[in-house]
Short mmCIF file of C-alpha atoms in Angstrom, two decimals:
data_model
loop_
_atom_site.label_atom_id
_atom_site.label_comp_id
_atom_site.label_asym_id
_atom_site.label_seq_id
_atom_site.Cartn_x
_atom_site.Cartn_y
_atom_site.Cartn_z
CA MET A 1308 0.00 0.00 0.00
CA ASN A 1309 1.32 3.45 -0.91
CA LYS A 1310 1.96 5.80 2.00
CA LYS A 1311 -0.67 8.52 2.15
CA HIS A 1312 0.48 12.11 2.02
CA LYS A 1313 0.04 14.42 4.99
CA ILE A 1314 -0.05 18.20 4.77
CA ALA A 1315 -0.32 20.52 7.78
CA VAL A 1316 -1.89 23.96 7.22
CA VAL A 1317 -1.03 26.34 10.04
CA GLY A 1318 -2.55 29.70 10.92
CA PRO A 1319 -5.75 31.38 12.07
CA ILE A 1320 -9.34 30.57 11.11
CA PRO A 1321 -10.79 34.08 11.30
CA LYS A 1322 -14.45 34.86 11.21
CA ASP A 1323 -14.35 37.28 8.28
CA HIS A 1324 -16.84 40.07 7.67
CA ILE A 1325 -16.17 41.01 4.03
CA THR A 1326 -17.44 43.75 1.75
CA THR A 1327 -16.15 42.94 -1.75
CA HIS A 1328 -15.09 45.52 -4.33
CA LYS A 1329 -18.51 45.03 -5.93
CA GLY A 1330 -20.34 45.79 -2.68
CA LEU A 1331 -21.27 42.19 -1.89
CA VAL A 1332 -21.33 41.52 1.87
CA VAL A 1333 -20.10 38.08 2.97
CA GLU A 1334 -19.52 36.46 6.36
CA LYS A 1335 -17.43 33.30 6.47
CA TYR A 1336 -14.50 31.55 8.15
CA GLY A 1337 -11.33 32.24 6.18
CA CYS A 1338 -7.53 32.03 6.05
CA ILE A 1339 -6.47 28.39 6.52
CA THR A 1340 -9.94 27.09 5.65
CA HIS A 1341 -9.20 27.97 2.00
CA PRO A 1342 -5.99 25.93 1.49
CA THR A 1343 -7.25 23.20 3.82
CA ILE A 1344 -10.38 22.55 1.75
CA ALA A 1345 -8.60 23.09 -1.58
CA LEU A 1346 -5.96 20.52 -0.61
CA SER A 1347 -8.61 18.14 0.68
CA LYS A 1348 -10.26 18.13 -2.75
CA LEU A 1349 -6.96 17.69 -4.59
CA LEU A 1350 -5.72 14.88 -2.35
CA LYS A 1351 -9.04 13.06 -2.06
CA ASP A 1352 -8.12 9.45 -1.13
CA SER A 1353 -4.36 9.93 -1.45
CA GLY A 1354 -3.74 11.92 1.73
CA TYR A 1355 -4.86 13.92 4.74
CA VAL A 1356 -4.91 17.59 5.62
CA TYR A 1357 -4.26 18.70 9.21
CA PRO A 1358 -5.40 22.28 9.92
CA ILE A 1359 -3.66 23.67 13.01
CA ALA A 1360 -5.21 26.73 14.65
CA HIS A 1361 -6.53 28.22 17.87
CA ILE A 1362 -10.17 29.26 17.79
CA SER A 1363 -12.84 30.71 20.03
CA GLN A 1364 -15.23 28.28 21.69
CA SER A 1365 -18.15 30.08 20.03
CA HIS A 1366 -16.58 29.32 16.62
CA GLU A 1367 -15.98 25.63 17.34
CA LEU A 1368 -19.27 24.23 16.04
CA PRO A 1369 -19.45 26.20 12.78
CA ILE A 1370 -15.81 25.43 11.98
CA HIS A 1371 -16.33 21.74 12.74
CA THR A 1372 -19.41 21.77 10.52
CA ILE A 1373 -17.32 23.13 7.64
CA PHE A 1374 -14.44 20.67 8.00
CA SER A 1375 -16.53 17.59 8.80
CA ALA A 1376 -17.89 17.62 5.25
CA TYR A 1377 -14.46 16.45 4.04
CA LYS A 1378 -13.42 13.00 5.20
CA ASN A 1379 -9.67 13.57 4.77
CA ILE A 1380 -9.50 16.69 6.96
CA VAL A 1381 -8.26 15.78 10.44
CA GLU A 1382 -9.31 18.36 13.05
CA GLU A 1383 -7.08 17.17 15.88
CA GLY A 1384 -4.93 20.32 15.64
CA VAL A 1385 -7.83 22.79 15.87
CA SER A 1386 -8.13 23.81 19.52
CA SER A 1387 -10.47 26.08 21.48
CA VAL A 1388 -8.75 25.40 24.82
CA HIS A 1389 -7.63 29.05 25.15
CA ASP A 1390 -10.98 30.39 23.85
CA GLN A 1391 -9.04 32.83 21.64
CA GLY A 1392 -9.94 33.06 17.97
CA THR A 1393 -9.68 35.67 15.24
CA VAL A 1394 -12.26 38.10 13.89
CA ILE A 1395 -11.48 40.35 10.91
CA LYS A 1396 -13.47 43.02 9.09
CA LEU A 1397 -12.43 43.59 5.46
CA ARG A 1398 -13.64 46.23 3.03
CA PHE A 1399 -12.19 46.04 -0.47
CA VAL A 1400 -11.59 49.41 -2.13
CA ASP A 1401 -10.73 47.68 -5.42
CA GLN A 1402 -10.02 44.15 -6.63
CA ASN A 1403 -6.66 43.83 -4.81
CA ASN A 1404 -6.61 46.39 -2.00
CA ARG A 1405 -8.66 46.46 1.19
CA LEU A 1406 -9.08 48.19 4.53
CA GLU A 1407 -8.79 45.84 7.49
CA LYS A 1408 -9.74 45.87 11.14
CA GLN A 1409 -8.95 43.03 13.56
CA ILE A 1410 -11.21 42.78 16.58
CA ALA A 1411 -10.14 39.43 18.07
CA TYR A 1412 -6.76 37.71 18.28
CA MET A 1413 -5.96 34.00 18.41
CA HIS A 1414 -3.51 32.42 20.82
CA PRO A 1415 -0.08 31.97 19.12
CA ILE A 1416 0.74 28.55 17.67
CA ILE A 1417 3.61 27.10 19.67
CA ALA A 1418 5.75 23.98 19.36
CA GLU A 1419 3.42 21.69 21.31
CA ASP A 1420 0.57 22.55 18.91
CA MET A 1421 2.56 20.96 16.09
CA ALA A 1422 2.81 17.54 17.77
CA VAL A 1423 -0.14 16.12 15.79
CA ALA A 1424 1.64 16.70 12.48
CA LEU A 1425 5.38 16.29 12.99
CA ASP A 1426 5.41 13.57 10.31
CA ALA A 1427 3.79 15.83 7.70
CA ASP A 1428 5.34 15.90 4.22
CA VAL A 1429 4.72 19.64 3.94
CA PHE A 1430 3.88 22.43 6.40
CA VAL A 1431 2.04 25.46 5.02
CA PHE A 1432 2.22 28.48 7.32
CA VAL A 1433 -0.21 31.26 6.44
CA PRO A 1434 -0.23 33.70 9.38
CA ILE A 1435 -2.03 36.99 8.82
CA THR A 1436 -0.60 38.97 11.77
CA ASP A 1437 2.91 39.13 13.19
CA PHE A 1438 2.33 37.36 16.52
CA GLU A 1439 0.50 34.23 15.36
CA VAL A 1440 3.47 31.96 14.55
CA PRO A 1441 6.55 32.59 16.73
CA LEU A 1442 10.03 31.94 15.35
CA GLU A 1443 10.50 29.27 18.03
CA THR A 1444 7.79 27.17 16.35
CA LEU A 1445 9.73 27.03 13.09
CA LYS A 1446 12.96 26.26 14.95
CA TYR A 1447 11.22 23.36 16.69
CA LEU A 1448 9.99 21.97 13.36
CA LYS A 1449 13.42 22.17 11.75
CA ALA A 1450 14.85 20.20 14.66
CA ASN A 1451 12.09 17.61 14.91
CA SER A 1452 10.58 17.12 11.46
CA LYS A 1453 11.70 16.40 7.89
CA GLY A 1454 8.72 18.13 6.28
CA LEU A 1455 9.09 20.98 3.78
CA ILE A 1456 8.27 24.37 5.38
CA ILE A 1457 6.35 26.85 3.20
CA PHE A 1458 5.96 30.23 4.87
CA ASP A 1459 3.77 33.17 3.84
CA ALA A 1460 5.30 36.57 4.61
CA HIS A 1461 1.86 38.10 5.13
CA GLY A 1462 2.09 37.47 8.88
CA PRO A 1463 5.42 39.12 9.74
CA THR A 1464 4.67 42.08 7.43
CA SER A 1465 1.32 42.84 9.10
CA THR A 1466 0.45 44.23 12.52
CA ALA A 1467 -2.58 45.58 14.36
CA THR A 1468 -2.95 48.62 16.60
CA THR A 1469 -4.75 48.76 19.92
CA LYS A 1470 -7.77 50.03 17.99
CA GLY A 1471 -7.69 46.99 15.71
CA ASP A 1472 -6.46 48.84 12.64
CA ARG A 1473 -4.25 46.59 10.53
CA TYR A 1474 -1.16 48.00 8.86
CA ARG A 1475 1.86 46.80 6.95
CA ARG A 1476 5.16 46.67 8.83
CA PHE A 1477 8.80 46.03 7.94
CA TRP A 1478 9.97 42.49 8.63
CA ILE A 1479 12.99 43.81 10.46
CA ASP A 1480 14.14 40.48 11.99
CA ARG A 1481 13.69 38.67 8.67
CA ASP A 1482 17.20 37.13 8.62
CA LEU A 1483 16.58 35.36 11.94
CA TRP A 1484 13.69 33.48 10.30
CA LEU A 1485 15.12 32.58 6.90
CA PRO A 1486 17.28 29.58 7.97
CA TYR A 1487 14.09 27.83 9.14
CA ILE A 1488 12.07 28.38 5.95
CA ASP A 1489 12.33 26.23 2.80
CA VAL A 1490 9.93 28.13 0.52
CA LEU A 1491 9.09 31.80 1.12
CA LYS A 1492 5.96 33.19 -0.47
CA MET A 1493 4.68 36.79 -0.58
CA ASN A 1494 2.91 39.34 -2.77
CA ILE A 1495 4.52 42.40 -4.30
CA GLU A 1496 3.37 44.69 -1.47
CA GLU A 1497 4.82 42.36 1.17
CA ALA A 1498 8.08 42.19 -0.77
CA GLY A 1499 8.35 45.94 -0.25
CA CYS A 1500 8.17 45.30 3.49
CA CYS A 1501 10.93 42.68 3.39
CA TRP A 1502 13.68 44.58 1.52
CA PHE A 1503 14.22 47.99 2.97
CA PRO A 1504 16.94 50.65 3.03
CA LYS A 1505 19.17 50.98 6.05
CA GLU A 1506 17.87 54.49 6.48
CA ILE A 1507 14.35 55.52 5.43
CA GLN A 1508 14.21 58.61 3.24
CA PRO A 1509 11.28 61.09 3.38
CA LYS A 1510 10.12 60.03 -0.09
CA ASP A 1511 9.85 56.44 1.18
CA LEU A 1512 7.24 57.49 3.73
CA GLU A 1513 4.70 58.74 1.19
CA ASP A 1514 3.13 55.31 0.51
CA ASP A 1515 2.12 52.29 2.59
CA TYR A 1516 5.13 50.31 1.35
CA ILE A 1517 8.20 50.68 -0.85
CA GLU A 1518 7.50 49.45 -4.40
CA LEU A 1519 10.47 47.30 -5.36
CA SER A 1520 11.81 47.45 -8.89
CA GLU A 1521 12.47 44.25 -10.80
CA LYS A 1522 16.16 44.50 -9.92
CA GLN A 1523 15.40 45.16 -6.24
CA ARG A 1524 13.15 42.09 -6.15
CA ALA A 1525 15.99 40.03 -7.64
CA ASP A 1526 18.50 41.45 -5.14
CA PHE A 1527 16.11 40.67 -2.30
CA ALA A 1528 15.53 37.12 -3.54
CA GLU A 1529 19.27 36.51 -3.91
CA HIS A 1530 19.78 37.61 -0.31
CA VAL A 1531 17.00 35.31 0.90
CA LEU A 1532 18.41 32.34 -1.02
CA SER A 1533 21.85 32.98 0.45
CA LYS A 1534 20.36 32.38 3.91
CA GLY A 1535 19.25 28.84 3.05
CA VAL A 1536 15.76 29.33 1.61
CA LYS A 1537 15.32 27.05 -1.43
CA ALA A 1538 12.75 29.08 -3.39
CA VAL A 1539 11.16 32.53 -3.27
CA TYR A 1540 7.76 33.19 -4.85
CA ILE A 1541 6.57 36.77 -5.35
CA THR A 1542 3.04 37.10 -6.73
CA LEU A 1543 2.52 40.09 -9.02
CA ASP A 1544 -1.23 40.67 -8.64
CA SER A 1545 -3.11 39.37 -11.72
CA ARG A 1546 0.04 39.01 -13.84
CA GLY A 1547 1.35 35.82 -12.26
CA CYS A 1548 4.31 35.01 -10.04
CA ALA A 1549 8.08 35.35 -10.15
CA ILE A 1550 10.16 32.42 -8.88
CA TYR A 1551 13.74 32.69 -7.66
CA THR A 1552 15.90 29.63 -7.02
CA MET A 1553 19.60 28.69 -7.00
CA LYS A 1554 21.01 26.43 -9.71
CA ASN A 1555 24.69 25.53 -9.90
CA GLY A 1556 25.54 28.39 -7.61
CA GLN A 1557 23.70 30.97 -9.72
CA MET A 1558 20.30 32.52 -9.07
CA GLN A 1559 17.67 31.47 -11.58
CA GLN A 1560 14.59 33.58 -12.29
CA ASP A 1561 11.37 32.18 -13.75
CA PHE A 1562 7.96 33.68 -14.37
CA VAL A 1563 4.68 31.77 -14.45
CA PRO A 1564 1.70 33.80 -15.73
CA SER A 1565 -1.57 33.67 -13.84
CA VAL A 1566 -4.47 31.37 -14.71
CA ARG A 1567 -6.96 33.49 -16.62
CA VAL A 1568 -10.52 33.99 -15.35
CA SER A 1569 -13.31 35.92 -17.04
CA GLU A 1570 -14.60 37.58 -13.87
CA VAL A 1571 -13.27 38.14 -10.36
CA ILE A 1572 -15.94 37.88 -7.65
CA ASP A 1573 -13.98 37.76 -4.39
CA THR A 1574 -10.19 37.73 -3.87
CA THR A 1575 -10.28 37.02 -0.12
CA GLY A 1576 -8.07 34.03 0.59
CA CYS A 1577 -6.30 34.02 -2.80
CA GLY A 1578 -2.87 34.22 -1.21
CA ASP A 1579 -3.72 31.46 1.26
CA SER A 1580 -5.01 29.28 -1.58
CA PHE A 1581 -1.86 30.01 -3.60
CA ALA A 1582 0.25 28.73 -0.69
CA GLY A 1583 -1.84 25.55 -0.61
CA GLY A 1584 -1.20 25.04 -4.32
CA LEU A 1585 2.55 25.30 -3.71
CA ALA A 1586 2.26 22.55 -1.10
CA PHE A 1587 0.44 20.22 -3.46
CA GLY A 1588 2.79 20.92 -6.35
CA LEU A 1589 5.85 20.16 -4.23
CA LEU A 1590 4.54 16.95 -2.66
CA GLU A 1591 6.05 14.51 -5.16
CA ASP A 1592 9.05 16.55 -6.30
CA LYS A 1593 10.23 19.19 -3.85
CA THR A 1594 12.31 20.91 -6.54
CA ASP A 1595 9.68 21.24 -9.30
CA TYR A 1596 9.01 24.90 -8.61
CA ILE A 1597 7.31 25.59 -11.97
CA LYS A 1598 4.76 22.82 -11.44
CA ALA A 1599 4.13 24.14 -7.93
CA ALA A 1600 3.49 27.63 -9.31
CA GLN A 1601 0.97 26.27 -11.81
CA TYR A 1602 -1.02 24.58 -9.05
CA ALA A 1603 -0.69 27.69 -6.89
CA ASN A 1604 -2.00 29.95 -9.66
CA ALA A 1605 -4.83 27.52 -10.37
CA LEU A 1606 -6.00 27.47 -6.75
CA GLY A 1607 -5.69 31.25 -6.51
CA ALA A 1608 -7.82 31.61 -9.64
CA GLN A 1609 -10.41 29.16 -8.33
CA ARG A 1610 -10.70 31.18 -5.13
CA THR A 1611 -11.74 34.30 -7.08
CA GLN A 1612 -14.74 32.59 -8.61
CA GLY A 1613 -17.21 32.82 -5.75
CA THR A 1614 -17.76 33.30 -2.04
CA THR A 1615 -18.09 29.66 -0.94
CA PHE A 1616 -15.71 26.69 -0.77
CA GLU A 1617 -17.44 25.15 -3.78
CA VAL A 1618 -15.03 27.15 -5.94
CA PHE A 1619 -12.30 24.57 -5.29
CA LYS A 1620 -12.13 21.75 -7.80
CA SER A 1621 -11.02 18.12 -7.96
CA LEU A 1622 -7.53 17.15 -9.08
CA GLU A 1623 -8.82 16.14 -12.50
CA GLU A 1624 -10.60 19.49 -13.00
CA THR A 1625 -7.61 21.44 -11.70
CA ASN A 1626 -5.21 19.57 -13.99
CA GLU A 1627 -7.45 20.37 -16.94
CA MET A 1628 -7.49 24.02 -15.90
CA ILE A 1629 -3.68 24.00 -15.86
CA ARG A 1630 -3.44 22.29 -19.28
CA LYS A 1631 -5.82 24.83 -20.84
CA ASN A 1632 -3.79 27.76 -19.50
CA TYR A 1633 -0.25 26.50 -19.88
CA GLY A 1634 -0.50 24.08 -22.79
CA ASP A 1635 2.84 22.51 -23.63
CA GLN A 1636 4.42 24.30 -20.65
CA SER A 1637 2.16 22.38 -18.27
CA LYS A 1638 3.91 20.09 -15.81
CA VAL A 1639 0.82 17.99 -15.01
#
């Protein structure tokens, strides 16, 4: 019998109050629910997904109701023991940008929370705020597990004020984290919070983040790779994603265009879904970064197509989606 795959998806399960860029109002449980369910559908009978999160006791039943519909989702790592979950209010001002307010905060995920999934093939970390996954948790995994660690920079580049307003922040201690990350994923705005001048100039304070040029993104990626990270993915909004890896001692740059969709309904959770696609694409071959990007783009595109989890497709449907978009370049 073939060994079944095991993927751990780590981060909050916020109760999201969303107003989309088209004025549609949606309430749902987000963040790790997106990659967890997407991966569940892709894996089907070939593996299990272990969501790991702290939630409020009042959220326990609705979250269990969501996950229990999928037989390969194991809820052992979802805990309400601290009665601390996450609540977020989001109002999109356009398709990609939103105003955020956080009104409840989950208990951080520490080493002992990872015990249920130490044998996972891949760990997908998708924190949304800077306190949710401490560095010590990644250090513990590196010392006690052989699983691939995918880390989303959204968490360490985001913070919340005492009034709940959410803002971008510089990831100042970035280099302390990099030795414990195998694949680093971020969007273009977060990249501008990860590669910063030694001294901030007045012109740099005019916008929410520093827009990196193509060369600056490459310089940043080369620095990250020099610290032991195996691959850097930077998503470029609807264009696709840039991939940076090392090959024979030289940095290699690749670009994978996005999966085309005719209409965007809701982009909440696209980045989380993208991270889940990376995990699935790297399950069999942990160096096939192009294939991983194709799955990541496909799951991100699926997420835009509605407000429910029905947007996520089976492996067969997802593979067909990839073939239609990438043709001969497809790795599936």
